[in-house]
Short mmCIF file of C-alpha atoms in Angstrom, two decimals:
data_model
loop_
_atom_site.label_atom_id
_atom_site.label_comp_id
_atom_site.label_asym_id
_atom_site.label_seq_id
_atom_site.Cartn_x
_atom_site.Cartn_y
_atom_site.Cartn_z
CA MET L 959 -0.12 -0.16 -0.32
CA PRO L 960 1.13 3.92 -0.44
CA GLY L 961 2.67 5.00 2.30
CA PRO L 962 0.85 8.13 4.00
CA LYS L 963 0.66 11.22 1.93
CA SER L 964 3.60 14.06 2.89
CA MET L 965 1.61 16.76 4.96
CA LYS L 966 3.02 20.59 3.29
CA GLN L 967 4.30 22.43 6.74
CA PRO L 968 2.44 25.92 7.37
CA PRO L 969 4.07 28.35 6.57
CA ARG L 970 5.93 30.15 10.05
CA PRO L 971 5.50 33.82 10.94
CA LEU L 972 8.13 36.20 10.72
CA ALA L 973 8.67 38.37 13.95
CA PHE L 974 11.49 41.37 13.43
CA VAL L 975 12.15 42.62 17.03
CA ASN L 976 14.25 45.67 18.66
CA ALA L 977 13.71 47.50 15.56
CA ARG L 978 13.51 51.12 14.87
CA LEU L 979 10.19 50.95 12.91
CA LEU L 980 9.89 53.71 9.85
CA ASP L 981 6.84 54.04 8.10
CA PRO L 982 7.00 57.29 6.09
CA ALA L 983 3.33 57.00 4.79
CA SER L 984 2.09 57.32 8.38
CA GLY L 985 4.97 59.29 10.29
CA LEU L 986 5.67 56.22 11.96
CA ASP L 987 9.02 56.13 13.92
CA THR L 988 9.08 54.32 17.01
CA ALA L 989 10.89 51.16 18.77
CA GLY L 990 9.18 47.97 18.32
CA GLY L 991 8.70 44.84 15.93
CA LEU L 992 6.87 43.92 12.99
CA LEU L 993 5.11 40.45 12.21
CA ALA L 994 4.53 38.87 8.90
CA MET L 995 2.59 35.51 7.56
CA ASP L 996 2.24 34.58 3.98
CA GLY L 997 4.36 37.46 2.22
CA VAL L 998 1.87 40.24 4.70
CA ILE L 999 2.41 42.47 7.20
CA THR L 1000 0.11 41.36 10.36
CA ASP L 1001 0.95 43.52 12.87
CA LEU L 1002 3.57 45.67 14.08
CA GLY L 1003 4.13 48.35 16.94
CA PRO L 1004 6.18 48.84 20.39
CA GLN L 1005 4.09 46.09 21.41
CA ILE L 1006 5.84 43.44 19.32
CA GLY L 1007 9.33 42.42 21.14
CA THR L 1008 11.46 39.74 23.32
CA ASN L 1009 9.11 40.44 25.95
CA GLY L 1010 5.80 39.26 24.25
CA GLY L 1011 3.53 39.39 21.20
CA ILE L 1012 5.35 36.92 19.16
CA PRO L 1013 3.12 33.81 18.13
CA GLU L 1014 4.55 30.44 18.81
CA GLY L 1015 7.14 28.82 16.30
CA ALA L 1016 7.55 32.61 14.54
CA GLU L 1017 11.17 32.76 12.82
CA VAL L 1018 12.80 35.76 14.98
CA ILE L 1019 15.11 38.31 13.63
CA ASP L 1020 16.93 40.49 15.95
CA CYS L 1021 17.07 43.77 14.25
CA GLY L 1022 19.57 45.21 16.67
CA GLY L 1023 18.26 48.67 17.20
CA HIS L 1024 18.44 48.97 13.28
CA CYS L 1025 16.30 50.75 11.05
CA LEU L 1026 13.34 48.96 9.35
CA ALA L 1027 11.61 50.22 6.71
CA PRO L 1028 9.39 49.52 3.66
CA GLY L 1029 11.70 48.37 0.56
CA LEU L 1030 12.43 50.35 -1.97
CA VAL L 1031 10.53 51.29 -4.61
CA ASP L 1032 12.60 52.83 -7.78
CA MET L 1033 10.63 54.19 -10.14
CA ARG L 1034 13.41 54.42 -12.78
CA VAL L 1035 15.66 51.80 -13.98
CA GLN L 1036 17.32 50.04 -17.02
CA LEU L 1037 17.40 46.29 -17.05
CA ARG L 1038 18.97 46.29 -20.62
CA GLU L 1039 17.13 42.82 -21.01
CA PRO L 1040 16.05 41.84 -23.99
CA GLY L 1041 18.96 42.77 -26.06
CA GLU L 1042 21.86 44.00 -24.21
CA GLU L 1043 22.30 41.34 -22.00
CA HIS L 1044 26.26 42.06 -21.54
CA LYS L 1045 25.46 45.45 -20.17
CA GLU L 1046 22.63 43.97 -17.37
CA THR L 1047 20.25 41.23 -17.25
CA ILE L 1048 16.98 40.87 -15.26
CA ALA L 1049 18.74 38.54 -12.63
CA THR L 1050 21.80 40.95 -12.24
CA GLY L 1051 19.72 44.16 -11.87
CA SER L 1052 17.43 42.49 -9.59
CA ALA L 1053 20.49 41.13 -7.62
CA ALA L 1054 21.75 44.63 -7.46
CA GLY L 1055 18.27 46.15 -6.29
CA ALA L 1056 18.12 43.49 -3.33
CA ALA L 1057 21.90 44.54 -2.00
CA GLY L 1058 20.51 48.44 -2.14
CA GLY L 1059 17.23 47.59 -0.65
CA VAL L 1060 15.09 48.19 -3.67
CA THR L 1061 12.32 45.68 -3.64
CA SER L 1062 10.11 46.80 -6.33
CA MET L 1063 11.69 48.54 -9.53
CA VAL L 1064 9.78 49.76 -12.90
CA CYS L 1065 12.29 49.65 -16.20
CA LEU L 1066 12.55 51.80 -18.75
CA PRO L 1067 11.06 50.53 -22.73
CA ASN L 1068 14.13 51.33 -24.44
CA THR L 1069 15.02 47.64 -24.98
CA ASP L 1070 16.01 45.58 -27.92
CA PRO L 1071 13.11 45.02 -29.00
CA VAL L 1072 11.32 48.06 -27.61
CA ILE L 1073 8.41 47.56 -25.03
CA ASP L 1074 6.03 48.74 -27.37
CA ASP L 1075 3.18 46.19 -27.47
CA VAL L 1076 1.88 43.22 -25.44
CA ALA L 1077 4.58 40.99 -25.64
CA GLY L 1078 7.11 43.18 -24.40
CA VAL L 1079 5.19 43.81 -21.26
CA GLU L 1080 4.43 40.12 -20.78
CA PHE L 1081 8.07 39.11 -21.22
CA ILE L 1082 9.13 41.59 -18.49
CA ALA L 1083 6.55 39.80 -16.15
CA ARG L 1084 7.75 36.62 -16.97
CA ARG L 1085 11.41 36.80 -16.49
CA ALA L 1086 10.73 38.81 -13.06
CA ARG L 1087 8.54 35.59 -11.91
CA GLU L 1088 11.30 33.23 -12.62
CA THR L 1089 14.10 35.39 -11.02
CA LYS L 1090 11.86 35.68 -7.70
CA ARG L 1091 13.92 38.36 -6.58
CA ALA L 1092 12.87 42.26 -6.12
CA LYS L 1093 9.41 42.82 -7.70
CA ILE L 1094 9.70 43.97 -11.24
CA TYR L 1095 7.09 46.08 -13.46
CA CYS L 1096 7.69 48.06 -16.28
CA TYR L 1097 6.93 50.99 -18.39
CA GLY L 1098 5.34 50.93 -22.00
CA ALA L 1099 6.79 53.59 -24.44
CA VAL L 1100 4.95 56.29 -25.65
CA THR L 1101 5.80 56.01 -29.42
CA LYS L 1102 6.40 52.65 -31.41
CA GLY L 1103 9.82 51.85 -31.28
CA LEU L 1104 10.72 55.23 -29.43
CA ALA L 1105 10.80 56.80 -32.90
CA GLY L 1106 8.46 59.66 -31.78
CA ARG L 1107 6.03 59.53 -34.10
CA ASP L 1108 3.08 56.95 -33.68
CA LEU L 1109 1.51 56.37 -30.58
CA VAL L 1110 1.52 52.39 -29.10
CA GLU L 1111 -1.57 51.38 -28.05
CA MET L 1112 -1.75 52.73 -24.42
CA GLY L 1113 -4.96 51.35 -22.92
CA LEU L 1114 -4.12 47.57 -24.34
CA LEU L 1115 -0.41 47.81 -22.49
CA TRP L 1116 -1.81 49.26 -19.68
CA GLU L 1117 -4.26 46.16 -19.14
CA SER L 1118 -1.32 43.87 -19.71
CA GLY L 1119 0.63 45.31 -17.04
CA ALA L 1120 2.64 48.49 -18.17
CA LEU L 1121 2.35 51.40 -15.48
CA ALA L 1122 3.00 54.11 -17.40
CA PHE L 1123 4.40 55.47 -20.47
CA THR L 1124 7.66 56.78 -21.46
CA ASP L 1125 10.40 57.08 -24.30
CA GLY L 1126 12.84 56.34 -21.79
CA VAL L 1127 15.63 58.26 -22.31
CA ALA L 1128 14.21 59.97 -25.19
CA ALA L 1129 12.22 63.08 -25.20
CA VAL L 1130 8.78 63.13 -26.88
CA GLY L 1131 10.10 66.13 -29.31
CA ASN L 1132 7.14 66.49 -31.37
CA ALA L 1133 4.69 69.25 -29.78
CA ARG L 1134 1.86 67.41 -31.72
CA VAL L 1135 2.46 63.80 -30.75
CA MET L 1136 2.88 64.88 -27.39
CA HIS L 1137 -0.29 66.56 -26.96
CA ARG L 1138 -2.20 63.45 -28.74
CA ALA L 1139 -0.46 61.04 -26.07
CA LEU L 1140 -1.45 63.34 -23.48
CA SER L 1141 -4.83 63.57 -24.86
CA TYR L 1142 -5.01 59.78 -25.00
CA ALA L 1143 -3.52 59.33 -21.32
CA ARG L 1144 -5.87 61.40 -20.05
CA THR L 1145 -8.75 59.12 -21.65
CA PHE L 1146 -7.68 56.41 -19.47
CA ASP L 1147 -6.04 58.45 -16.62
CA LEU L 1148 -2.66 57.12 -17.47
CA LEU L 1149 0.35 58.52 -16.48
CA VAL L 1150 3.02 59.76 -19.16
CA LEU L 1151 6.40 60.50 -18.03
CA GLN L 1152 8.96 62.60 -20.13
CA HIS L 1153 12.57 62.85 -20.78
CA PRO L 1154 13.11 66.61 -19.94
CA GLU L 1155 15.49 67.67 -22.97
CA GLU L 1156 14.69 69.77 -26.36
CA PRO L 1157 16.42 67.23 -28.45
CA HIS L 1158 17.57 69.63 -31.05
CA LEU L 1159 19.20 72.42 -28.70
CA ALA L 1160 21.09 69.05 -26.82
CA GLU L 1161 21.94 67.43 -29.81
CA GLY L 1162 25.65 66.71 -30.08
CA GLY L 1163 25.99 67.79 -26.46
CA ALA L 1164 28.82 66.01 -24.22
CA MET L 1165 28.16 67.93 -20.89
CA ASN L 1166 26.65 70.74 -19.16
CA ALA L 1167 27.34 74.05 -21.18
CA GLY L 1168 29.78 76.24 -18.77
CA GLU L 1169 33.18 76.79 -18.24
CA VAL L 1170 33.96 73.67 -17.36
CA ALA L 1171 32.97 72.18 -20.76
CA THR L 1172 34.66 75.29 -22.37
CA ARG L 1173 37.79 74.80 -20.34
CA LEU L 1174 37.88 70.72 -21.47
CA GLY L 1175 36.86 71.80 -24.86
CA LEU L 1176 33.90 69.46 -25.06
CA SER L 1177 30.35 70.60 -26.56
CA GLY L 1178 28.10 71.53 -23.96
CA ILE L 1179 24.18 70.95 -23.41
CA PRO L 1180 22.50 74.33 -22.38
CA PRO L 1181 20.61 73.88 -18.81
CA GLU L 1182 17.66 75.91 -20.57
CA ALA L 1183 17.35 72.63 -22.58
CA GLU L 1184 15.88 70.91 -20.15
CA VAL L 1185 13.13 73.87 -18.84
CA MET L 1186 12.20 74.36 -22.28
CA MET L 1187 11.00 71.24 -22.74
CA ILE L 1188 9.19 71.12 -19.53
CA GLU L 1189 7.15 74.68 -20.42
CA ARG L 1190 6.25 73.61 -23.62
CA ASP L 1191 4.59 70.30 -22.17
CA LEU L 1192 2.86 72.06 -19.10
CA HIS L 1193 0.77 73.98 -21.74
CA LEU L 1194 0.15 70.79 -23.56
CA VAL L 1195 -0.78 69.38 -19.89
CA ALA L 1196 -3.08 72.30 -19.06
CA MET L 1197 -4.79 72.03 -22.27
CA THR L 1198 -5.74 68.24 -21.62
CA GLY L 1199 -5.93 67.75 -17.70
CA ALA L 1200 -3.70 64.93 -18.36
CA ARG L 1201 -1.18 63.33 -15.86
CA TYR L 1202 2.39 64.08 -16.29
CA HIS L 1203 5.62 63.54 -14.72
CA VAL L 1204 9.26 64.92 -15.36
CA ALA L 1205 12.00 62.39 -14.88
CA HIS L 1206 15.30 63.17 -13.48
CA VAL L 1207 15.45 66.79 -12.86
CA SER L 1208 18.58 68.54 -12.53
CA THR L 1209 18.33 72.18 -12.84
CA ALA L 1210 17.17 75.09 -10.48
CA ALA L 1211 14.76 76.59 -13.65
CA ALA L 1212 12.71 73.10 -13.93
CA VAL L 1213 12.22 72.95 -10.30
CA GLU L 1214 10.91 76.60 -10.39
CA ALA L 1215 8.44 75.72 -13.37
CA ILE L 1216 7.58 72.53 -11.86
CA ARG L 1217 6.82 74.26 -8.51
CA ALA L 1218 4.73 76.94 -10.30
CA ALA L 1219 2.58 74.32 -12.25
CA LYS L 1220 1.65 72.42 -8.84
CA ALA L 1221 0.54 75.64 -7.38
CA ARG L 1222 -1.69 76.15 -10.35
CA GLY L 1223 -3.33 72.99 -9.93
CA LEU L 1224 -1.44 71.04 -13.04
CA ARG L 1225 -1.52 67.48 -12.39
CA VAL L 1226 2.24 67.50 -12.43
CA THR L 1227 4.74 65.27 -10.48
CA CYS L 1228 8.65 64.84 -10.43
CA ASP L 1229 11.53 62.87 -9.80
CA THR L 1230 15.56 63.57 -9.53
CA ALA L 1231 18.42 61.01 -8.95
CA PRO L 1232 21.09 61.13 -6.23
CA PRO L 1233 23.81 62.35 -9.14
CA TYR L 1234 21.84 65.70 -9.26
CA PHE L 1235 22.08 66.76 -5.63
CA ALA L 1236 25.23 64.92 -4.76
CA LEU L 1237 27.41 65.78 -7.70
CA ASN L 1238 28.11 68.63 -10.04
CA GLU L 1239 30.13 69.56 -13.00
CA ASN L 1240 33.19 68.96 -11.73
CA ALA L 1241 32.89 65.05 -10.98
CA VAL L 1242 33.87 65.29 -14.82
CA GLY L 1243 37.09 65.95 -14.10
CA ASP L 1244 39.91 65.11 -16.46
CA TYR L 1245 37.04 63.64 -18.62
CA ARG L 1246 36.02 60.95 -16.52
CA THR L 1247 33.31 59.35 -18.40
CA PHE L 1248 31.49 57.62 -15.55
CA ALA L 1249 30.28 60.85 -14.66
CA LYS L 1250 29.10 61.32 -17.97
CA LEU L 1251 25.16 61.65 -17.44
CA SER L 1252 22.00 62.06 -19.09
CA PRO L 1253 20.81 64.74 -18.27
CA PRO L 1254 24.60 65.93 -17.48
CA LEU L 1255 25.59 66.89 -14.24
CA ARG L 1256 25.23 70.48 -13.39
CA GLY L 1257 26.82 73.25 -11.99
CA GLU L 1258 26.64 74.04 -8.13
CA ASP L 1259 23.74 76.41 -8.17
CA ASP L 1260 21.86 73.96 -10.00
CA ARG L 1261 22.81 70.93 -7.40
CA ARG L 1262 21.99 73.04 -4.49
CA ALA L 1263 18.68 73.71 -6.14
CA VAL L 1264 17.65 70.19 -6.57
CA ALA L 1265 18.59 69.21 -2.98
CA ALA L 1266 16.72 72.35 -1.33
CA ALA L 1267 13.66 70.74 -3.57
CA VAL L 1268 14.14 67.21 -2.40
CA ALA L 1269 14.07 68.76 0.98
CA ASP L 1270 10.86 70.70 0.26
CA GLY L 1271 8.65 68.02 -1.27
CA THR L 1272 9.11 70.09 -4.88
CA ILE L 1273 10.69 67.03 -5.88
CA ASP L 1274 8.06 63.73 -5.23
CA CYS L 1275 10.40 60.97 -5.93
CA VAL L 1276 14.18 59.81 -5.99
CA ALA L 1277 15.16 57.32 -8.45
CA SER L 1278 18.31 55.44 -8.86
CA ASP L 1279 18.23 56.21 -12.84
CA HIS L 1280 20.00 52.63 -12.88
CA ALA L 1281 21.85 53.00 -16.41
CA PRO L 1282 24.48 49.92 -16.81
CA HIS L 1283 27.10 50.18 -19.56
CA ASP L 1284 30.01 47.75 -20.13
CA GLN L 1285 33.54 48.97 -20.51
CA ASP L 1286 33.35 49.63 -24.35
CA SER L 1287 31.08 52.15 -23.79
CA LYS L 1288 32.60 53.84 -21.33
CA ARG L 1289 36.68 53.43 -21.57
CA VAL L 1290 36.46 55.61 -24.84
CA PRO L 1291 36.67 59.49 -25.53
CA PHE L 1292 34.46 61.47 -23.56
CA ALA L 1293 32.43 62.63 -26.37
CA GLN L 1294 31.93 59.02 -27.48
CA ALA L 1295 31.11 57.74 -24.33
CA ALA L 1296 27.69 56.45 -23.62
CA ALA L 1297 25.88 58.33 -21.26
CA GLY L 1298 24.54 56.99 -17.58
CA GLY L 1299 25.56 55.76 -14.44
CA VAL L 1300 24.63 52.29 -12.04
CA GLY L 1301 22.88 53.49 -9.14
CA LEU L 1302 20.54 50.63 -7.26
CA GLU L 1303 23.32 49.54 -4.93
CA THR L 1304 23.96 53.46 -4.05
CA LEU L 1305 20.49 54.95 -3.94
CA LEU L 1306 19.67 54.56 -0.19
CA PRO L 1307 23.22 55.29 1.02
CA VAL L 1308 24.02 58.70 -1.21
CA THR L 1309 20.15 60.04 -0.49
CA LEU L 1310 20.80 59.82 3.16
CA GLU L 1311 23.59 62.22 2.95
CA LEU L 1312 20.85 64.84 2.97
CA TYR L 1313 19.71 63.96 6.09
CA HIS L 1314 23.30 63.30 7.74
CA LYS L 1315 24.10 67.00 6.60
CA GLY L 1316 20.91 68.17 8.19
CA GLU L 1317 19.19 69.28 4.91
CA ALA L 1318 16.19 66.92 4.74
CA ARG L 1319 14.45 64.97 7.25
CA LEU L 1320 14.55 61.02 7.54
CA LEU L 1321 10.93 60.10 7.00
CA ASP L 1322 10.51 62.51 4.01
CA LEU L 1323 13.45 60.80 2.53
CA LEU L 1324 11.87 57.13 2.77
CA ALA L 1325 8.81 58.62 1.48
CA GLN L 1326 10.48 59.65 -1.97
CA MET L 1327 11.90 56.48 -2.36
CA THR L 1328 8.96 54.30 -0.75
CA CYS L 1329 5.24 55.35 -0.75
CA LYS L 1330 5.39 58.16 -3.17
CA PRO L 1331 6.52 56.33 -6.32
CA ALA L 1332 4.54 53.42 -5.08
CA ASP L 1333 1.04 55.63 -5.15
CA LEU L 1334 2.21 57.57 -8.16
CA LEU L 1335 2.25 54.36 -9.90
CA GLY L 1336 -0.84 52.59 -8.19
CA LEU L 1337 1.14 49.82 -6.68
CA PRO L 1338 0.15 48.82 -2.88
CA GLN L 1339 3.98 48.37 -1.75
CA GLY L 1340 6.31 51.16 0.13
CA ARG L 1341 4.28 51.06 3.51
CA LEU L 1342 4.52 49.72 7.08
CA ALA L 1343 0.92 48.50 7.76
CA LYS L 1344 -1.37 45.70 8.33
CA GLY L 1345 -2.35 44.18 5.16
CA ALA L 1346 0.68 45.33 3.21
CA PRO L 1347 3.15 43.40 1.22
CA ALA L 1348 6.25 42.16 3.46
CA ASP L 1349 8.61 44.13 1.75
CA LEU L 1350 11.20 45.50 3.78
CA VAL L 1351 14.51 46.73 4.17
CA LEU L 1352 17.04 46.73 7.40
CA PHE L 1353 19.39 49.17 7.09
CA ASP L 1354 21.98 50.68 9.78
CA LEU L 1355 21.34 54.43 9.49
CA ASP L 1356 24.90 55.34 10.71
CA ALA L 1357 27.33 52.24 9.12
CA PRO L 1358 30.38 54.41 7.51
CA GLY L 1359 31.82 52.79 4.16
CA ARG L 1360 32.85 53.78 0.75
CA ILE L 1361 31.67 52.90 -2.69
CA ASP L 1362 33.53 50.54 -4.37
CA ALA L 1363 32.18 50.02 -7.96
CA ASP L 1364 34.19 46.65 -8.34
CA ARG L 1365 32.36 44.94 -5.70
CA LEU L 1366 28.65 46.11 -7.03
CA ARG L 1367 26.73 43.54 -8.00
CA SER L 1368 25.29 44.84 -11.11
CA LYS L 1369 27.06 43.65 -14.17
CA SER L 1370 28.06 46.92 -15.35
CA LYS L 1371 30.56 48.76 -12.77
CA ASN L 1372 29.91 52.51 -14.16
CA SER L 1373 29.21 54.33 -11.44
CA PRO L 1374 29.96 57.92 -10.74
CA PHE L 1375 30.04 57.47 -6.94
CA ASP L 1376 33.13 55.10 -7.17
CA GLY L 1377 34.86 55.84 -3.90
CA ARG L 1378 32.95 58.28 -2.23
CA PRO L 1379 32.47 57.87 1.57
CA ILE L 1380 28.71 57.33 2.59
CA GLN L 1381 27.00 56.52 6.10
CA GLY L 1382 24.00 53.82 5.76
CA ARG L 1383 24.48 50.22 5.09
CA VAL L 1384 22.20 47.62 3.77
CA LEU L 1385 21.88 44.80 6.38
CA ARG L 1386 18.65 42.74 4.92
CA THR L 1387 16.27 42.95 2.03
CA ILE L 1388 12.74 40.98 2.57
CA VAL L 1389 10.58 40.52 -0.36
CA ASP L 1390 6.89 39.14 0.41
CA GLY L 1391 8.42 37.89 3.55
CA ARG L 1392 11.07 36.09 2.06
CA THR L 1393 15.29 37.36 2.58
CA VAL L 1394 16.62 38.03 -0.99
CA PHE L 1395 19.71 39.49 0.34
CA GLU L 1396 22.05 39.76 3.38
CA ALA L 1397 25.05 41.46 4.38
CA ASP L 1398 28.02 39.80 5.11
CA ALA L 1399 28.74 40.26 9.29
#
């Protein structure tokens, strides 16, 4: 006779104790613990600790007094798969994200082939399920092939899982096409993201226009190219009533234009990335191609303005703007080098610099990397609350360190922050109650 059927063991509760609980969505900042079961937060607060509140049989993780926060939601990532797997893959990008405390990420559609149809959206979803690390979503393109002419079927792609629409690192330069895109998006209340750069004014530029570019003999991209595109689009937003998002803001003029648009009641949001509030054009130094980004690093006044806009909330979100490139793309003359830098593993510690310098509140910074991008994209992640996904990051707020590009888990190592001293270290990353990263002791 056949033996008895093996009984599947019920899942064990997961208990985090001795933690500093940080939930930017509710303003929570308290000592306590958190319980999770079946990938969902079931309880949290000061009542959960070594003296009680822990279910029998639970797996207990002592946080050592360190910060337990929602996992980061990175809304701007290039994963290079399909098409450029020699630079990054969904697997390596997911591993890098986990090491950086990123539990959810949204990838741009500038792959090969472009994510401009249902098959592309479904490919990303399938590969993310196979990888089983960070949760990976995607944007759909605004125009077919990112060519800036014919619109994609936004409604169909949205129904298939695309969270929003963008032409990635290319601006939708044609005003008529952008007007049609915003009008179409308004019908379904979809979000359109723009790379804010007037393409003809920026054409051929290698870095920020100004004294440094002149001294290095490099062609410049005027800061005005950013605000010109934004101001054009704001008129289109006013005409259509659509939801519009400005990606990687890098100039003071752009900040002012967005601040004014919000005051007028336009449905406008924006993000930036750590290089634009932590570095300026001097990082290019002696033709350092790892500091060649898009948009380019700006002058010190612009850097200060972006940092202030992060602190006062004019800038809604902070994203990594992860753009991996292989050595062949970077170890060439500056003008020919590809633009972009990796950022998944440096997003949290570099952003925390604003807190350590006393320029921004900790919960505000965490909100810009968790609940704010999640809310903007309609995701349930990004908060510590009963019933929310157990996507968590445990980090040491004060641990000193130094960024070493060679030790990054990304397949590419092109970090503009290589060698930079930092303060803050990810200790553990949890996705749906599963540990997907744990730092070495």
